[in-house]
Short mmCIF file of C-alpha atoms in Angstrom, two decimals:
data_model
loop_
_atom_site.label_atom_id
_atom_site.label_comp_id
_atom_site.label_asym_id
_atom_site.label_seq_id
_atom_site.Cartn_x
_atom_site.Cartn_y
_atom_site.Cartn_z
CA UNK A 18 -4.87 9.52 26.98
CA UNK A 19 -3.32 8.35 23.34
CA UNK A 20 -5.80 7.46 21.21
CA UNK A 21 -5.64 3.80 20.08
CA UNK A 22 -3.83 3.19 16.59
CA UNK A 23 -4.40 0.76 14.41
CA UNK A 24 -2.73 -0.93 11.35
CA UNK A 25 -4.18 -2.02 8.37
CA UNK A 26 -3.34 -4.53 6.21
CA UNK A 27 -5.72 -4.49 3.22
CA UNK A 28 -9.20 -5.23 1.68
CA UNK A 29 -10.38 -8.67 1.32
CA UNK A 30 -13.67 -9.64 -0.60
CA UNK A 31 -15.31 -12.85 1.30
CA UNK A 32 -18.72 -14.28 0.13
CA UNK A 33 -20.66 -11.39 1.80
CA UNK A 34 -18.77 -8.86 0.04
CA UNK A 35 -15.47 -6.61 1.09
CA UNK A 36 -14.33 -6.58 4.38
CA UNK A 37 -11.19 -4.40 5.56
CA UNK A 38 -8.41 -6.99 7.37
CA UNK A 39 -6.25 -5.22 10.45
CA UNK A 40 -2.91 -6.49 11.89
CA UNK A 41 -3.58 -9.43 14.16
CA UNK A 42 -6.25 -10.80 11.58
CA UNK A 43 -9.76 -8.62 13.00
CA UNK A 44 -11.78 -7.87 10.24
CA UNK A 45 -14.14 -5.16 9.32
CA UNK A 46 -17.48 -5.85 7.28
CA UNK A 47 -18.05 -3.07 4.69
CA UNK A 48 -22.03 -2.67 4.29
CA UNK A 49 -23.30 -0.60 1.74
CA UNK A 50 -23.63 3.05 3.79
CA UNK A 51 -21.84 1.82 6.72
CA UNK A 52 -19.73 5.30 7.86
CA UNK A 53 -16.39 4.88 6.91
CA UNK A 54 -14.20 6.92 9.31
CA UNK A 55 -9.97 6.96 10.52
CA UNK A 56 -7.53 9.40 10.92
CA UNK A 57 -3.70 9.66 9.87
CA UNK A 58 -1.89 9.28 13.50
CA UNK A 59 0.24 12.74 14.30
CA UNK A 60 3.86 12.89 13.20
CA UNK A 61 3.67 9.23 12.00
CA UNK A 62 5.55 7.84 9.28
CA UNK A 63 4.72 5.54 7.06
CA UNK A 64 6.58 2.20 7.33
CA UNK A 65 7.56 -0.90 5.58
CA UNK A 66 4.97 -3.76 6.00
CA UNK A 67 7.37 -6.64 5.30
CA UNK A 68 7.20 -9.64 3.41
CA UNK A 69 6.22 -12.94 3.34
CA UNK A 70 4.54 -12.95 6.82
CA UNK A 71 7.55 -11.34 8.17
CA UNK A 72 8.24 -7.58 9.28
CA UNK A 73 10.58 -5.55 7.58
CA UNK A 74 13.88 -5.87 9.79
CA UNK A 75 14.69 -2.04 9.31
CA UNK A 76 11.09 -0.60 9.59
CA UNK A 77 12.09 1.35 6.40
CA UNK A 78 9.76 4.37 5.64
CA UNK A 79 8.20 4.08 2.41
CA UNK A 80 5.94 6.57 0.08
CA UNK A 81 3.19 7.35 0.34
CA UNK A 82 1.78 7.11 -2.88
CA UNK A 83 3.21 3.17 -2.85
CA UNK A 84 0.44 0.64 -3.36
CA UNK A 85 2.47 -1.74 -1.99
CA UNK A 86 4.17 -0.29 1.37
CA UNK A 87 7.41 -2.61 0.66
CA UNK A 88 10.59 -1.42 0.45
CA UNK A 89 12.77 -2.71 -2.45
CA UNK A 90 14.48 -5.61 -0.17
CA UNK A 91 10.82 -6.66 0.84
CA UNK A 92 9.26 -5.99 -2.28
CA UNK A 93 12.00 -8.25 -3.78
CA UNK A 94 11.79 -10.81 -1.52
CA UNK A 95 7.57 -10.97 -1.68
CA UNK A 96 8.13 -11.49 -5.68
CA UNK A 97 10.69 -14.10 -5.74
CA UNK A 98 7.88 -17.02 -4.98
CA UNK A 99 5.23 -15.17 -6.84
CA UNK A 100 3.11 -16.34 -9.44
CA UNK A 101 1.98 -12.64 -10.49
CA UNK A 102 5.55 -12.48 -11.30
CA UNK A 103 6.03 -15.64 -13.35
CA UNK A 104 8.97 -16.30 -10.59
CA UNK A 105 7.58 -20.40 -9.93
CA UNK A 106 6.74 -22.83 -12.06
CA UNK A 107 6.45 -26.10 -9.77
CA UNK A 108 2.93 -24.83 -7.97
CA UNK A 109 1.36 -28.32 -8.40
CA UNK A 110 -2.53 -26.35 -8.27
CA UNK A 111 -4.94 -26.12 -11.38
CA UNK A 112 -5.50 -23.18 -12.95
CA UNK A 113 -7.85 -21.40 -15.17
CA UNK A 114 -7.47 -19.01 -17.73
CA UNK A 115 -9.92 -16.09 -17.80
CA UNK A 116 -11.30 -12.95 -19.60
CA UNK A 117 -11.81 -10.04 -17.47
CA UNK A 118 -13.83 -6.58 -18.55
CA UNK A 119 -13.77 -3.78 -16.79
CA UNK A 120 -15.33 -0.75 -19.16
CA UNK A 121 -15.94 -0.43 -23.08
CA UNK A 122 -12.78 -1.78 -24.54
CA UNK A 123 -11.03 -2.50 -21.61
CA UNK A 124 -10.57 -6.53 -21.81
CA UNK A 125 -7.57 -8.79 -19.91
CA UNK A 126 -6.56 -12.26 -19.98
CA UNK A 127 -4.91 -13.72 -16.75
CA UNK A 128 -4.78 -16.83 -14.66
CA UNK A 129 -5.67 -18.01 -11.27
CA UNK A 130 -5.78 -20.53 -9.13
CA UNK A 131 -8.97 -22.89 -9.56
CA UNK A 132 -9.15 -23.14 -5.85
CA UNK A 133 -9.28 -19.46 -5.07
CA UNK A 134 -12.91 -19.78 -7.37
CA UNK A 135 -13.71 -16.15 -8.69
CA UNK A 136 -11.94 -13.85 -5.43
CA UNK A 137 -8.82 -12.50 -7.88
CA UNK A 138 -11.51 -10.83 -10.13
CA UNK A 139 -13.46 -9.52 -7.34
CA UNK A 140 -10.10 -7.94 -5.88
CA UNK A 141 -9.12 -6.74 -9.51
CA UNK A 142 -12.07 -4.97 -9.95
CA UNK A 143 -13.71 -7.22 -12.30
CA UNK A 144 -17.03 -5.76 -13.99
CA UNK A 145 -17.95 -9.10 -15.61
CA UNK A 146 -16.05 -12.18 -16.76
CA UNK A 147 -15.60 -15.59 -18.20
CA UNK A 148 -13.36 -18.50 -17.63
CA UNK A 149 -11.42 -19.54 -20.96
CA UNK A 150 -9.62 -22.92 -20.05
CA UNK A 151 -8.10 -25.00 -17.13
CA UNK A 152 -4.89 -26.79 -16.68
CA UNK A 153 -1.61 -26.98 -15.45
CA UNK A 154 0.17 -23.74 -14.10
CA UNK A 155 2.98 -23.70 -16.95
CA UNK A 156 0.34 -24.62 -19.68
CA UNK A 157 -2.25 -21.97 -18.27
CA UNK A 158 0.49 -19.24 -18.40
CA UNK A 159 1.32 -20.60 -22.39
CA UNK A 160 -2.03 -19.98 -22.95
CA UNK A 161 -2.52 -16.50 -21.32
CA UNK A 162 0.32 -15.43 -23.62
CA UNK A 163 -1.16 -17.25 -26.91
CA UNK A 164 -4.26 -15.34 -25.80
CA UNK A 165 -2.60 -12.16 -25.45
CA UNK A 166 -1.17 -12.32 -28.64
CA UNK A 167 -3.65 -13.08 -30.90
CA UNK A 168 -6.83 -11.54 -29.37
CA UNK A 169 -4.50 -8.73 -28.72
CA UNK A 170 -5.49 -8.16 -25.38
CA UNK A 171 -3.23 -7.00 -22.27
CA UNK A 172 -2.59 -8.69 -19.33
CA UNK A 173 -2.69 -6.09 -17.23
CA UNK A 174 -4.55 -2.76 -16.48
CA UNK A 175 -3.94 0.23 -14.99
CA UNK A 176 -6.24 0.79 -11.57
CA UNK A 177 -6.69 4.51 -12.49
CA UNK A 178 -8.18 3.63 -15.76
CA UNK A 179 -10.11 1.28 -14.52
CA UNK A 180 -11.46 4.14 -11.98
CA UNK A 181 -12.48 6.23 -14.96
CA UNK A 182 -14.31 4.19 -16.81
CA UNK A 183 -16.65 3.04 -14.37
CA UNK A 184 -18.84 6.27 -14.95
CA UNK A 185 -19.44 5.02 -18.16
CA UNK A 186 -20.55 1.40 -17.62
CA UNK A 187 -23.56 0.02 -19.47
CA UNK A 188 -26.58 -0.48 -18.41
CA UNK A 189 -27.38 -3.60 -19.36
CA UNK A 190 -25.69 -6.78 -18.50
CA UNK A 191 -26.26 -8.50 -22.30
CA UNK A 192 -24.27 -5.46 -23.56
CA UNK A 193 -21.24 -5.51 -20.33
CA UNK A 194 -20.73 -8.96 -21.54
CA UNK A 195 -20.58 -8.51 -25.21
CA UNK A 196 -16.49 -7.93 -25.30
CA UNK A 197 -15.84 -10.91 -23.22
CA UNK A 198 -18.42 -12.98 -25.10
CA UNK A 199 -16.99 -12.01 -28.76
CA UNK A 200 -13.27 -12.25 -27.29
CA UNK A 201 -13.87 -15.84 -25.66
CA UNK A 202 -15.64 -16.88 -29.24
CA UNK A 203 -12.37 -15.95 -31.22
CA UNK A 204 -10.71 -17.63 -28.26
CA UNK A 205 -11.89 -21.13 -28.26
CA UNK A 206 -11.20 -22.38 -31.96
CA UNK A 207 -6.92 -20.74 -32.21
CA UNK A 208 -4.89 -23.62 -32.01
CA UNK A 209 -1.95 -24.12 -30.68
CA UNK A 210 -3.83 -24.55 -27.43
CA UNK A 211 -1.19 -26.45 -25.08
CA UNK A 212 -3.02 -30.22 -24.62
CA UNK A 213 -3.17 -30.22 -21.43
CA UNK A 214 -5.72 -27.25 -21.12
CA UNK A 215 -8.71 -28.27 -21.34
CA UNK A 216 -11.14 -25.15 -22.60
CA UNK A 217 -14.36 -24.20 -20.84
CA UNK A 218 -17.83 -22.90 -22.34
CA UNK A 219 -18.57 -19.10 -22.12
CA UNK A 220 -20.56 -17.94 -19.18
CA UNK A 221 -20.37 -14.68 -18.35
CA UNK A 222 -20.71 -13.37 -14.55
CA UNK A 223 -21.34 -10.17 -14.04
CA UNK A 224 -20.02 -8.68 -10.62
CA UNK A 225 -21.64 -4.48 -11.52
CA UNK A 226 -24.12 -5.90 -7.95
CA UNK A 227 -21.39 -7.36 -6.32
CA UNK A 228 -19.79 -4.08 -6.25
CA UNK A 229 -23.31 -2.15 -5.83
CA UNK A 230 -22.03 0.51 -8.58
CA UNK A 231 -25.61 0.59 -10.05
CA UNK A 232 -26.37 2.30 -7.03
CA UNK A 233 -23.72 4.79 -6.92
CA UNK A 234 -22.93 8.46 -8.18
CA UNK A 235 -19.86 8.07 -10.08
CA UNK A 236 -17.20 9.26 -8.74
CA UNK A 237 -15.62 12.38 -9.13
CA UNK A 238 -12.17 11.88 -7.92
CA UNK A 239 -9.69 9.58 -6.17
CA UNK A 240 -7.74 10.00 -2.83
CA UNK A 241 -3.54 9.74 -4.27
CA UNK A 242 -1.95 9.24 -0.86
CA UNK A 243 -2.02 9.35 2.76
CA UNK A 244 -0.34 12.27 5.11
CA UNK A 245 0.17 12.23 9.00
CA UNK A 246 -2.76 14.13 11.14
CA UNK A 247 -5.15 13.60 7.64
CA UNK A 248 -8.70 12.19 7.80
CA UNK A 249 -10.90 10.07 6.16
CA UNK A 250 -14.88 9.85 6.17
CA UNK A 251 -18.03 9.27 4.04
CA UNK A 252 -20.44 6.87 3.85
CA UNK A 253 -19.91 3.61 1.40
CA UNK A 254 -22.22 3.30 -1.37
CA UNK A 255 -19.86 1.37 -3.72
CA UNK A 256 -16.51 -0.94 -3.99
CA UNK A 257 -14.51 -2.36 -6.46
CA UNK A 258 -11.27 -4.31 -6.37
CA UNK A 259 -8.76 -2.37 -3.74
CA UNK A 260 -11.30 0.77 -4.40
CA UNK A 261 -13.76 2.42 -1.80
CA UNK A 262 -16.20 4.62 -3.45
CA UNK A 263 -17.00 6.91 -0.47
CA UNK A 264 -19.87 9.79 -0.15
CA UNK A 265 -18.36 12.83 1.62
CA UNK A 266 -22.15 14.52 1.27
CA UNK A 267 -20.18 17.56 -0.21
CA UNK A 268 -19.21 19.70 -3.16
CA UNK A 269 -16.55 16.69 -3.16
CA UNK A 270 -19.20 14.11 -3.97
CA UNK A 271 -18.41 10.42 -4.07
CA UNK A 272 -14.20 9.59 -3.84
CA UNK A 273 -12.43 6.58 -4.87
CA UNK A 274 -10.10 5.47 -2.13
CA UNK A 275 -7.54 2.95 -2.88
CA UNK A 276 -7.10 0.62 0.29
CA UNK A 277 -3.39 -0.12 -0.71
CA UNK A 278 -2.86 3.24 0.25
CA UNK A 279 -3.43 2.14 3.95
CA UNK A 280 -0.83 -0.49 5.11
CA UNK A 281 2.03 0.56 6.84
CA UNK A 282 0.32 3.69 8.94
CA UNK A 283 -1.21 3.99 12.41
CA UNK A 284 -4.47 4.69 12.17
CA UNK A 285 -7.05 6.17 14.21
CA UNK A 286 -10.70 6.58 14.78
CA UNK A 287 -12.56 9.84 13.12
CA UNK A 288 -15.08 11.75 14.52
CA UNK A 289 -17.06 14.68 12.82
CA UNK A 290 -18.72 15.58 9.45
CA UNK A 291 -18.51 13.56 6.02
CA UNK A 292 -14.96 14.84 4.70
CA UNK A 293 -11.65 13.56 3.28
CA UNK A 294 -9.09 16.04 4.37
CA UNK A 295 -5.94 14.38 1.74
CA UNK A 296 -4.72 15.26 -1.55
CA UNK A 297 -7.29 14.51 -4.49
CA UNK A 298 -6.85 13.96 -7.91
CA UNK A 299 -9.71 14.80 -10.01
CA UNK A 300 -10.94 12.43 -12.85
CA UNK A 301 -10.24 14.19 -16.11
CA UNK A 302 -13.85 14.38 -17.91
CA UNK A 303 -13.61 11.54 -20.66
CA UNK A 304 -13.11 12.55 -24.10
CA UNK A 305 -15.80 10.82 -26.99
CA UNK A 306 -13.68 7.96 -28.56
CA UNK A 307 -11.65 7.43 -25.80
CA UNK A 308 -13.14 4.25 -25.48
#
């Protein structure tokens, strides 16, 4: 008898914490050293996932090291209404600005919709943060790139350095939030603040619980991609944006790996010990004054 396949479509943090989301809209909780366990169906292929709510009309295959199992018609078509993409500019929602640290001297600005409350820095990985401002979508992007400019911050950051630098997190949460605090304290009195942004006081949440990393061994490596008849399992003992830290219980230690990795293959339940049988890329051991 086949086993049963399944097809995933991508972590989701809720109120109670990260849950993985399957095809059909099931959803699995992620507890802190629940068993996380699948296998790579046999002579599968990994295939498009579509856009927009619809499937891909060819079923293209796609890489495997994609984090976003489209191929280029779909990945076109999910980025022509996209605000990530600065492709709309009529999205009648508020929006805030915020300041987003991950590590030592790894600080963002970005925006996001006021009604989607703090979720987009929980699924970027967010160690602590502050809102800056709220307004208007056009006014809150003017303001992201006034921001950018002058604190001369990005607006974006890589997921593998973000990886890395969560072995070297501070202790305290007075000194996580010292970046974001000095940041949002240059930030408030620049002008050329567009009018209809209105800015907000600093206060600083700190997500290091959220993601349970004080609890965690760093991690040692991360999973790069998926391969048919490949397995995943360890127990969960930390997350963080797309990222599962897992435990394989081995020489292997904790791994990192990246639930965008998933979408598009058949999956299948795991049995047996605590192992990840898939390519691994080690974390390079950081340098002093990297950071």
């Amino acid at each position: 008898m086949a086993a049963q396949m399944w097809t995933c479509t991508g972590l989701r943090w809720s109120p109670g914490g990260p849950e993985l989301v399957w095809s059909g809209g099931r959803r699995s909780a992620l507890t802190w050293g629940k068993r996380v366990a699948f296998g790579v169906g046999e002579n599968t292929v990994r295939r498009c996932v579509g856009a927009r709510g619809n499937a891909c009309p060819t079923g293209a295959p796609v890489p495997a090291r994609s984090t976003g199992a489209r191929c280029d018609d779909c990945a076109r078509l999910d980025r022509a209404h996209s605000v990530a993409a600065d492709t709309i500019a009529d999205d009648p929602r508020p929006y805030r600005v915020y300041l987003a640290w991950f590590g030592p001297g790894m600080v963002k600005v970005g925006i996001t919709a006021v009604e989607r409350g703090p979720a987009r820095l929980l699924e970027q990985g967010a160690v602590c943060f502050s809102w800056l401002g709220t307004g208007p979508l056009m006014a809150a992007r003017r303001t992201e790139e006034l921001l950018r400019a002058a604190l001369g911050v990005p607006d974006r950051i890589p997921y593998a350095a973000k990886r890395t630098v969560r072995a070297v997190l501070p202790a305290g949460a007075e000194e996580r939030a010292a970046e974001v605090r000095e940041l949002h304290a240059r930030a408030v009195p620049l002008g050329n603040w567009p009018e209809s942004v209105v800015r907000e006081p600093c206060h600083v949440t700190d997500h290091l619980a959220a993601f349970h990393l004080q609890h965690a061994e760093p991690a040692t490596g991360a999973v790069t991609e998926l391969l048919a008849g490949g397995h995943v399992a360890g127990e969960l003992v930390a997350a963080a944006g797309p990222d599962l830290h897992l435990d394989t219980g081995g020489p292997g230690g904790v791994l990192v790996l990246d639930t965008r990795l998933l979408p598009g293959w058949e999956l299948i339940p795991a049995q047996g010990s605590n192992e990840i049988t898939l390519p691994v890329k080690e974390f390079a051991a950081r340098q002093d004054g990297l950071f």
